PDB file of C-alpha atoms and ligand atoms in Angstrom:
ATOM      1  CA  MET D 262      -0.140   0.081  -0.041  1.00 82.00           C
ATOM      2  CA  ARG D 263       2.738   2.540   1.108  1.00 97.00           C
ATOM      3  CA  LYS D 264       5.287   2.709  -1.940  1.00 97.00           C
ATOM      4  CA  PRO D 265       8.715   1.948  -0.555  1.00 98.00           C
ATOM      5  CA  ILE D 266      11.203   4.747  -0.865  1.00 98.00           C
ATOM      6  CA  ILE D 267      14.860   4.707  -0.794  1.00 98.00           C
ATOM      7  CA  ALA D 268      16.963   7.404  -0.707  1.00 98.00           C
ATOM      8  CA  GLY D 269      20.462   8.640  -0.971  1.00 98.00           C
ATOM      9  CA  ASN D 270      22.414  10.991   1.384  1.00 98.00           C
ATOM     10  CA  TRP D 271      25.622  12.352   0.064  1.00 98.00           C
ATOM     11  CA  LYS D 272      26.256  14.437   2.820  1.00 98.00           C
ATOM     12  CA  MET D 273      29.286  16.537   2.247  1.00 98.00           C
ATOM     13  CA  ASN D 274      30.507  14.322  -0.762  1.00 98.00           C
ATOM     14  CA  HIS D 275      30.072  15.098  -4.588  1.00 98.00           C
ATOM     15  CA  ALA D 276      30.880  18.574  -5.607  1.00 98.00           C
ATOM     16  CA  PRO D 277      29.978  19.186  -9.108  1.00 98.00           C
ATOM     17  CA  ALA D 278      32.003  17.203 -11.007  1.00 98.00           C
ATOM     18  CA  GLN D 279      32.199  14.060  -9.015  1.00 98.00           C
ATOM     19  CA  ALA D 280      28.400  14.186  -8.948  1.00 98.00           C
ATOM     20  CA  ALA D 281      28.022  13.640 -12.818  1.00 98.00           C
ATOM     21  CA  THR D 282      30.429  10.777 -12.680  1.00 98.00           C
ATOM     22  CA  LEU D 283      28.769   9.296  -9.810  1.00 98.00           C
ATOM     23  CA  LEU D 284      25.115   9.882 -11.424  1.00 98.00           C
ATOM     24  CA  ALA D 285      26.794   9.026 -15.077  1.00 98.00           C
ATOM     25  CA  GLN D 286      27.183   5.383 -13.436  1.00 98.00           C
ATOM     26  CA  LEU D 287      23.972   5.506 -11.640  1.00 98.00           C
ATOM     27  CA  ILE D 288      21.394   6.402 -14.109  1.00 98.00           C
ATOM     28  CA  PRO D 289      21.324   3.128 -16.171  1.00 97.00           C
ATOM     29  CA  LEU D 290      21.368   1.112 -13.277  1.00 97.00           C
ATOM     30  CA  LEU D 291      18.086   2.833 -12.623  1.00 96.00           C
ATOM     31  CA  HIS D 292      15.858   2.860 -15.434  1.00 90.00           C
ATOM     32  CA  GLU D 293      13.090   1.112 -13.636  1.00 89.00           C
ATOM     33  CA  THR D 294      12.458   0.656 -10.286  1.00 91.00           C
ATOM     34  CA  ALA D 295       9.869  -0.598  -8.134  1.00 92.00           C
ATOM     35  CA  CYS D 296      10.135   2.020  -5.475  1.00 96.00           C
ATOM     36  CA  ASP D 297      10.850   5.892  -5.521  1.00 98.00           C
ATOM     37  CA  VAL D 298      14.835   6.394  -5.448  1.00 98.00           C
ATOM     38  CA  VAL D 299      15.796  10.000  -4.049  1.00 98.00           C
ATOM     39  CA  VAL D 300      19.681  11.533  -4.371  1.00 98.00           C
ATOM     40  CA  CYS D 301      20.567  14.012  -2.026  1.00 99.00           C
ATOM     41  CA  PRO D 302      23.857  16.145  -2.795  1.00 98.00           C
ATOM     42  CA  PRO D 303      25.039  18.982  -1.367  1.00 98.00           C
ATOM     43  CA  PHE D 304      23.294  22.307  -2.057  1.00 98.00           C
ATOM     44  CA  VAL D 305      25.911  22.982  -4.652  1.00 98.00           C
ATOM     45  CA  SER D 306      25.582  19.841  -6.744  1.00 98.00           C
ATOM     46  CA  LEU D 307      21.913  20.405  -6.988  1.00 98.00           C
ATOM     47  CA  SER D 308      21.380  22.033 -10.666  1.00 98.00           C
ATOM     48  CA  GLU D 309      24.082  19.572 -11.957  1.00 98.00           C
ATOM     49  CA  THR D 310      21.696  16.708 -10.384  1.00 98.00           C
ATOM     50  CA  LEU D 311      18.403  18.015 -11.527  1.00 98.00           C
ATOM     51  CA  SER D 312      19.368  18.382 -14.520  1.00 98.00           C
ATOM     52  CA  LEU D 313      21.253  15.092 -15.419  1.00 98.00           C
ATOM     53  CA  THR D 314      18.136  13.218 -14.074  1.00 98.00           C
ATOM     54  CA  ARG D 315      15.594  15.286 -15.583  1.00 97.00           C
ATOM     55  CA  GLY D 316      13.345  12.359 -17.178  1.00 96.00           C
ATOM     56  CA  THR D 317      14.580   9.515 -15.491  1.00 97.00           C
ATOM     57  CA  PRO D 318      13.144   7.784 -12.266  1.00 97.00           C
ATOM     58  CA  ILE D 319      15.103   9.684  -9.594  1.00 98.00           C
ATOM     59  CA  ALA D 320      13.620  12.570  -7.562  1.00 98.00           C
ATOM     60  CA  VAL D 321      16.125  15.268  -6.101  1.00 98.00           C
ATOM     61  CA  GLY D 322      16.478  16.096  -1.954  1.00 99.00           C
ATOM     62  CA  ALA D 323      18.425  18.752  -0.331  1.00 98.00           C
ATOM     63  CA  GLN D 324      20.034  18.140   3.336  1.00 98.00           C
ATOM     64  CA  ASN D 325      18.679  21.208   4.951  1.00 98.00           C
ATOM     65  CA  CYS D 326      16.650  24.277   4.117  1.00 98.00           C
ATOM     66  CA  HIS D 327      16.093  27.093   6.613  1.00 98.00           C
ATOM     67  CA  ILE D 328      12.535  28.146   7.928  1.00 98.00           C
ATOM     68  CA  GLU D 329      12.305  31.894   6.108  1.00 97.00           C
ATOM     69  CA  LYS D 330      11.495  32.746   2.734  1.00 94.00           C
ATOM     70  CA  SER D 331      14.448  35.194   1.838  1.00 96.00           C
ATOM     71  CA  GLY D 332      16.248  37.546   4.287  1.00 97.00           C
ATOM     72  CA  ALA D 333      19.105  38.217   6.256  1.00 98.00           C
ATOM     73  CA  PHE D 334      20.463  34.688   6.968  1.00 98.00           C
ATOM     74  CA  THR D 335      23.799  34.743   5.732  1.00 98.00           C
ATOM     75  CA  GLY D 336      24.741  31.573   4.777  1.00 97.00           C
ATOM     76  CA  GLU D 337      21.441  29.617   4.650  1.00 98.00           C
ATOM     77  CA  VAL D 338      19.362  28.561   1.746  1.00 98.00           C
ATOM     78  CA  ALA D 339      15.387  28.951   1.632  1.00 98.00           C
ATOM     79  CA  PRO D 340      13.084  25.985   1.169  1.00 98.00           C
ATOM     80  CA  ASP D 341      11.069  28.220  -1.410  1.00 98.00           C
ATOM     81  CA  PHE D 342      14.952  28.314  -3.360  1.00 98.00           C
ATOM     82  CA  LEU D 343      15.040  24.944  -3.239  1.00 98.00           C
ATOM     83  CA  ALA D 344      10.848  23.999  -4.673  1.00 98.00           C
ATOM     84  CA  GLU D 345      11.886  26.676  -7.608  1.00 98.00           C
ATOM     85  CA  MET D 346      15.190  24.400  -8.555  1.00 98.00           C
ATOM     86  CA  GLY D 347      12.528  21.821  -9.081  1.00 98.00           C
ATOM     87  CA  VAL D 348      14.009  19.901  -5.838  1.00 98.00           C
ATOM     88  CA  ARG D 349      10.958  17.300  -4.357  1.00 98.00           C
ATOM     89  CA  TYR D 350      12.820  16.379  -1.128  1.00 98.00           C
ATOM     90  CA  VAL D 351      14.604  17.984   1.890  1.00 98.00           C
ATOM     91  CA  ILE D 352      16.042  16.067   4.636  1.00 98.00           C
ATOM     92  CA  LEU D 353      15.267  17.695   7.727  1.00 98.00           C
ATOM     93  CA  GLY D 354      16.723  17.100  11.666  1.00 98.00           C
ATOM     94  CA  HIS D 355      19.295  14.727  10.432  1.00 98.00           C
ATOM     95  CA  SER D 356      21.807  13.584  13.857  1.00 97.00           C
ATOM     96  CA  GLU D 357      24.376  15.452  12.283  1.00 97.00           C
ATOM     97  CA  ARG D 358      22.196  18.946  12.004  1.00 98.00           C
ATOM     98  CA  ARG D 359      21.798  18.281  15.224  1.00 97.00           C
ATOM     99  CA  GLU D 360      24.611  17.132  17.120  1.00 96.00           C
ATOM    100  CA  TYR D 361      27.231  19.627  15.452  1.00 97.00           C
ATOM    101  CA  PHE D 362      24.919  22.467  14.262  1.00 97.00           C
ATOM    102  CA  GLY D 363      22.640  22.691  17.176  1.00 97.00           C
ATOM    103  CA  GLU D 364      19.578  22.019  16.042  1.00 98.00           C
ATOM    104  CA  THR D 365      16.644  21.143  18.209  1.00 98.00           C
ATOM    105  CA  ASP D 366      13.098  19.569  18.052  1.00 98.00           C
ATOM    106  CA  ALA D 367      11.629  23.470  17.968  1.00 98.00           C
ATOM    107  CA  PHE D 368      13.521  24.707  15.105  1.00 98.00           C
ATOM    108  CA  ILE D 369      13.442  21.101  13.228  1.00 98.00           C
ATOM    109  CA  ASN D 370       9.549  21.103  13.134  1.00 98.00           C
ATOM    110  CA  ARG D 371       9.784  25.122  12.164  1.00 98.00           C
ATOM    111  CA  LYS D 372      11.758  23.785   9.228  1.00 98.00           C
ATOM    112  CA  VAL D 373       8.930  21.091   8.460  1.00 98.00           C
ATOM    113  CA  ARG D 374       6.430  23.520   8.399  1.00 98.00           C
ATOM    114  CA  ALA D 375       8.450  25.497   5.925  1.00 98.00           C
ATOM    115  CA  ALA D 376       9.065  22.471   3.905  1.00 98.00           C
ATOM    116  CA  LEU D 377       5.567  21.383   3.822  1.00 98.00           C
ATOM    117  CA  SER D 378       4.902  25.336   2.729  1.00 97.00           C
ATOM    118  CA  CYS D 379       6.850  25.583  -0.267  1.00 96.00           C
ATOM    119  CA  GLY D 380       5.748  21.778  -1.442  1.00 98.00           C
ATOM    120  CA  LEU D 381       8.713  19.882  -0.724  1.00 98.00           C
ATOM    121  CA  ILE D 382       8.265  16.873   1.042  1.00 98.00           C
ATOM    122  CA  PRO D 383      10.237  16.674   4.121  1.00 98.00           C
ATOM    123  CA  ILE D 384      12.560  13.763   4.998  1.00 98.00           C
ATOM    124  CA  VAL D 385      12.736  14.008   8.717  1.00 98.00           C
ATOM    125  CA  CYS D 386      15.095  12.209  10.875  1.00 98.00           C
ATOM    126  CA  VAL D 387      14.797  10.645  14.058  1.00 98.00           C
ATOM    127  CA  GLY D 388      16.757   8.572  16.529  1.00 98.00           C
ATOM    128  CA  GLU D 389      18.707   7.265  19.397  1.00 97.00           C
ATOM    129  CA  THR D 390      22.210   7.329  20.413  1.00 95.00           C
ATOM    130  CA  LEU D 391      23.822   4.056  21.726  1.00 93.00           C
ATOM    131  CA  ALA D 392      23.859   5.391  25.735  1.00 94.00           C
ATOM    132  CA  GLN D 393      20.093   6.287  25.151  1.00 95.00           C
ATOM    133  CA  ARG D 394      20.087   2.533  23.523  1.00 94.00           C
ATOM    134  CA  GLU D 395      21.554   1.176  26.436  1.00 92.00           C
ATOM    135  CA  ASP D 396      19.135   3.806  29.131  1.00 95.00           C
ATOM    136  CA  GLY D 397      15.802   1.850  27.844  1.00 95.00           C
ATOM    137  CA  VAL D 398      14.776   5.154  26.517  1.00 97.00           C
ATOM    138  CA  THR D 399      14.507   4.682  22.497  1.00 97.00           C
ATOM    139  CA  ALA D 400      10.905   4.453  22.446  1.00 97.00           C
ATOM    140  CA  GLU D 401      10.293   7.456  24.656  1.00 98.00           C
ATOM    141  CA  LEU D 402      13.006   9.547  22.637  1.00 98.00           C
ATOM    142  CA  VAL D 403      11.813   8.636  19.433  1.00 98.00           C
ATOM    143  CA  SER D 404       8.161   9.338  20.367  1.00 98.00           C
ATOM    144  CA  TYR D 405       8.790  12.614  21.743  1.00 98.00           C
ATOM    145  CA  GLN D 406      11.261  13.588  18.561  1.00 98.00           C
ATOM    146  CA  THR D 407       7.827  12.085  16.240  1.00 98.00           C
ATOM    147  CA  ARG D 408       5.682  14.695  17.954  1.00 98.00           C
ATOM    148  CA  ALA D 409       8.042  17.695  18.252  1.00 98.00           C
ATOM    149  CA  ALA D 410       8.720  17.608  14.651  1.00 98.00           C
ATOM    150  CA  LEU D 411       5.412  16.878  13.616  1.00 98.00           C
ATOM    151  CA  ALA D 412       3.836  19.348  16.086  1.00 98.00           C
ATOM    152  CA  GLY D 413       0.756  21.501  14.466  1.00 98.00           C
ATOM    153  CA  LEU D 414       0.668  19.489  11.178  1.00 98.00           C
ATOM    154  CA  SER D 415      -2.711  18.520   9.537  1.00 98.00           C
ATOM    155  CA  PRO D 416      -3.227  14.534   9.067  1.00 98.00           C
ATOM    156  CA  ALA D 417      -3.081  15.287   5.106  1.00 98.00           C
ATOM    157  CA  GLN D 418       0.389  17.209   5.778  1.00 98.00           C
ATOM    158  CA  VAL D 419       1.572  14.360   7.908  1.00 98.00           C
ATOM    159  CA  GLY D 420       0.777  11.315   5.503  1.00 98.00           C
ATOM    160  CA  SER D 421       2.461  13.110   3.001  1.00 98.00           C
ATOM    161  CA  LEU D 422       5.497  13.105   4.342  1.00 98.00           C
ATOM    162  CA  VAL D 423       8.717  10.481   5.111  1.00 98.00           C
ATOM    163  CA  ILE D 424       9.963   9.788   8.645  1.00 98.00           C
ATOM    164  CA  ALA D 425      13.789   8.197   8.617  1.00 98.00           C
ATOM    165  CA  TYR D 426      14.368   6.344  11.758  1.00 98.00           C
ATOM    166  CA  GLU D 427      18.082   6.884  12.239  1.00 97.00           C
ATOM    167  CA  PRO D 428      19.713   4.584  15.458  1.00 96.00           C
ATOM    168  CA  ILE D 429      22.631   7.177  15.403  1.00 94.00           C
ATOM    169  CA  TRP D 430      25.187   4.914  16.911  1.00 91.00           C
ATOM    170  CA  ALA D 431      24.319   3.319  13.478  1.00 91.00           C
ATOM    171  CA  ILE D 432      25.264   5.712  10.610  1.00 88.00           C
ATOM    172  CA  GLY D 433      28.526   5.080   9.188  1.00 86.00           C
ATOM    173  CA  THR D 434      29.543   2.422  11.432  1.00 88.00           C
ATOM    174  CA  GLY D 435      28.862  -0.713   9.737  1.00 84.00           C
ATOM    175  CA  MET D 436      26.518  -1.661  12.754  1.00 83.00           C
ATOM    176  CA  THR D 437      23.358  -1.920  11.661  1.00 81.00           C
ATOM    177  CA  ALA D 438      20.208  -2.444  13.931  1.00 85.00           C
ATOM    178  CA  THR D 439      18.837  -6.109  13.506  1.00 93.00           C
ATOM    179  CA  ALA D 440      15.891  -6.318  11.134  1.00 96.00           C
ATOM    180  CA  ALA D 441      13.159  -7.162  14.055  1.00 96.00           C
ATOM    181  CA  ASP D 442      14.499  -3.992  16.620  1.00 95.00           C
ATOM    182  CA  ALA D 443      14.312  -1.657  13.021  1.00 97.00           C
ATOM    183  CA  ASN D 444      10.707  -2.907  12.586  1.00 98.00           C
ATOM    184  CA  THR D 445       9.704  -2.408  16.462  1.00 98.00           C
ATOM    185  CA  VAL D 446      10.940   1.088  16.592  1.00 98.00           C
ATOM    186  CA  ILE D 447       9.299   1.939  13.218  1.00 98.00           C
ATOM    187  CA  GLY D 448       6.627   0.029  14.649  1.00 98.00           C
ATOM    188  CA  ILE D 449       6.244   2.597  17.871  1.00 98.00           C
ATOM    189  CA  ILE D 450       7.006   5.593  15.289  1.00 98.00           C
ATOM    190  CA  ARG D 451       3.602   4.605  13.862  1.00 98.00           C
ATOM    191  CA  GLY D 452       1.801   3.883  16.909  1.00 98.00           C
ATOM    192  CA  GLN D 453       2.859   7.751  17.988  1.00 98.00           C
ATOM    193  CA  VAL D 454       1.768   8.583  14.805  1.00 98.00           C
ATOM    194  CA  ARG D 455      -1.314   6.854  14.641  1.00 98.00           C
ATOM    195  CA  LYS D 456      -2.075   8.497  18.248  1.00 97.00           C
ATOM    196  CA  THR D 457      -2.379  12.143  17.337  1.00 96.00           C
ATOM    197  CA  TRP D 458      -3.143  11.924  13.046  1.00 98.00           C
ATOM    198  CA  GLY D 459      -5.006   8.866  13.332  1.00 98.00           C
ATOM    199  CA  ASP D 460      -4.901   7.261   9.648  1.00 98.00           C
ATOM    200  CA  ALA D 461      -2.120   9.578   8.235  1.00 98.00           C
ATOM    201  CA  ALA D 462      -0.127   6.655  10.229  1.00 98.00           C
ATOM    202  CA  ASP D 463      -1.029   4.402   7.016  1.00 98.00           C
ATOM    203  CA  MET D 464       0.043   6.856   4.490  1.00 98.00           C
ATOM    204  CA  ILE D 465       3.127   7.869   6.386  1.00 98.00           C
ATOM    205  CA  ARG D 466       6.162   6.422   5.168  1.00 98.00           C
ATOM    206  CA  ILE D 467       9.011   5.436   7.359  1.00 98.00           C
ATOM    207  CA  GLN D 468      12.752   4.496   6.507  1.00 98.00           C
ATOM    208  CA  TYR D 469      15.169   2.683   7.892  1.00 97.00           C
ATOM    209  CA  GLY D 470      18.886   4.647   7.936  1.00 97.00           C
ATOM    210  CA  GLY D 471      22.328   3.255   9.332  1.00 95.00           C
ATOM    211  CA  SER D 472      24.834   1.308   7.626  1.00 94.00           C
ATOM    212  CA  MET D 473      22.226  -0.089   4.904  1.00 96.00           C
ATOM    213  CA  LYS D 474      23.766  -1.799   2.115  1.00 96.00           C
ATOM    214  CA  PRO D 475      23.186  -4.448  -0.510  1.00 97.00           C
ATOM    215  CA  GLY D 476      23.781  -6.935   2.047  1.00 96.00           C
ATOM    216  CA  ASN D 477      21.154  -6.224   4.531  1.00 96.00           C
ATOM    217  CA  ALA D 478      18.281  -3.703   2.348  1.00 97.00           C
ATOM    218  CA  ALA D 479      16.302  -7.302   1.303  1.00 97.00           C
ATOM    219  CA  GLU D 480      15.908  -8.222   5.179  1.00 97.00           C
ATOM    220  CA  LEU D 481      15.290  -4.850   6.147  1.00 97.00           C
ATOM    221  CA  MET D 482      12.756  -3.758   3.347  1.00 97.00           C
ATOM    222  CA  ALA D 483      11.050  -6.957   3.911  1.00 97.00           C
ATOM    223  CA  GLN D 484      10.031  -5.811   7.927  1.00 97.00           C
ATOM    224  CA  PRO D 485       6.348  -4.746   7.607  1.00 97.00           C
ATOM    225  CA  GLU D 486       7.002  -1.885   9.672  1.00 98.00           C
ATOM    226  CA  ILE D 487       9.623  -0.490   7.141  1.00 98.00           C
ATOM    227  CA  ASP D 488       8.933   1.820   4.110  1.00 98.00           C
ATOM    228  CA  GLY D 489      12.130   2.535   2.891  1.00 98.00           C
ATOM    229  CA  GLY D 490      16.067   3.629   3.219  1.00 98.00           C
ATOM    230  CA  LEU D 491      17.953   6.465   4.405  1.00 98.00           C
ATOM    231  CA  VAL D 492      21.482   5.442   2.600  1.00 98.00           C
ATOM    232  CA  GLY D 493      24.717   7.450   3.416  1.00 98.00           C
ATOM    233  CA  GLY D 494      27.641   5.361   2.808  1.00 97.00           C
ATOM    234  CA  ALA D 495      26.326   3.169   0.109  1.00 98.00           C
ATOM    235  CA  SER D 496      24.859   5.887  -1.857  1.00 98.00           C
ATOM    236  CA  LEU D 497      28.259   7.169  -2.972  1.00 98.00           C
ATOM    237  CA  ASN D 498      28.758   3.784  -5.043  1.00 98.00           C
ATOM    238  CA  ALA D 499      26.660   3.050  -7.942  1.00 98.00           C
ATOM    239  CA  ASP D 500      26.396  -0.521  -7.696  1.00 98.00           C
ATOM    240  CA  ASP D 501      25.580  -0.538  -3.975  1.00 98.00           C
ATOM    241  CA  PHE D 502      23.038   1.867  -4.465  1.00 98.00           C
ATOM    242  CA  ALA D 503      21.114   0.261  -7.316  1.00 98.00           C
ATOM    243  CA  ALA D 504      21.464  -2.880  -5.563  1.00 97.00           C
ATOM    244  CA  ILE D 505      19.725  -1.533  -2.470  1.00 98.00           C
ATOM    245  CA  VAL D 506      16.711   0.148  -4.825  1.00 97.00           C
ATOM    246  CA  HIS D 507      16.682  -3.121  -6.395  1.00 97.00           C
ATOM    247  CA  TYR D 508      16.375  -5.233  -3.111  1.00 94.00           C
ATOM    248  CA  GLN D 509      13.501  -7.197  -4.196  1.00 85.00           C
ATOM    249  CA  ALA D 510      16.172  -9.022  -7.282  1.00 80.00           C
ATOM    250  CA  GLU D 511      18.418  -9.477  -4.276  1.00 61.00           C
ATOM    251  CA  ARG D 512      15.839 -11.173  -2.345  1.00 60.00           C
ATOM    252  CA  ASN D 513      15.553 -13.324  -5.187  1.00 60.00           C
ATOM    253  CA  ALA D 514      18.336 -14.063  -6.513  1.00 57.00           C
TER     254      ALA D 514
HETATM  255  P1  LIG O  37      25.431   5.390   6.568  1.00 83.09           P
HETATM  256  O1  LIG O  37      24.602   6.756   6.695  1.00 83.09           O
HETATM  257  O2  LIG O  37      24.181   4.660   5.238  1.00 83.09           O
HETATM  258  O3  LIG O  37      26.473   5.928   6.059  1.00 83.09           O
HETATM  259  O4  LIG O  37      25.538   4.947   7.546  1.00 83.09           O
HETATM  260  C1  LIG O  37      22.878   6.905   6.936  1.00 83.09           C
HETATM  261  C2  LIG O  37      22.642   8.279   7.157  1.00 83.09           C
HETATM  262  O5  LIG O  37      23.438   9.401   7.817  1.00 83.09           O
HETATM  263  O6  LIG O  37      21.695   8.960   6.810  1.00 83.09           O
END
């Protein structure tokens, strides 16, 4: 019922020339896909990525945006600018932005609203640190982060967006949550959405992120609650990213 969505988060990698090289390898591998596919390059490579992916099944996302439409915010990028360019998605509240740039839940909520107001689809990241997991507060934390990020939205808005559950200890570490564990936490997030926004819980797509790779994508994607993946490291390799997108073929192989 929910169409799977695989998004590549390139993080601070691939300026335009390298972006073009990766896309030249990737595009022929993604002619036909059973899921929605998104690539999220750095701001400076959005133009190149948009022009190279035009007419392909690959949509383009940004990795961040500001809360205002314009103004004296040196170095920031308004969501409206992204929408005007043809960007469709924007990653918001990634744990690296929370940790290194001090983004709070309240600020992320304002970003989510700003992005939705100009037609972008937010990919909202939530997830716990290893210490929080060991303290047994994962469920409470991701529930809180979900409520805070989506506060004030209508059920239709909530149903239209994407959440990425990314346990912080699994990001870039090679450690992956077990498929069952990821499924359980994503079920908790969906339950939280249902409590406040009712049936939007059946529409909202919730991805898993954290060391997703060709070797574990099929098992993760087979879980009933997991609707996709937010892929960091493996999205920088065309063969690996394509193998994740084609996880069903990998499963049947
Ligand atoms: P990773 O990153 O796949 O390299 O663990 C995921 C993310 O941070 O979005």
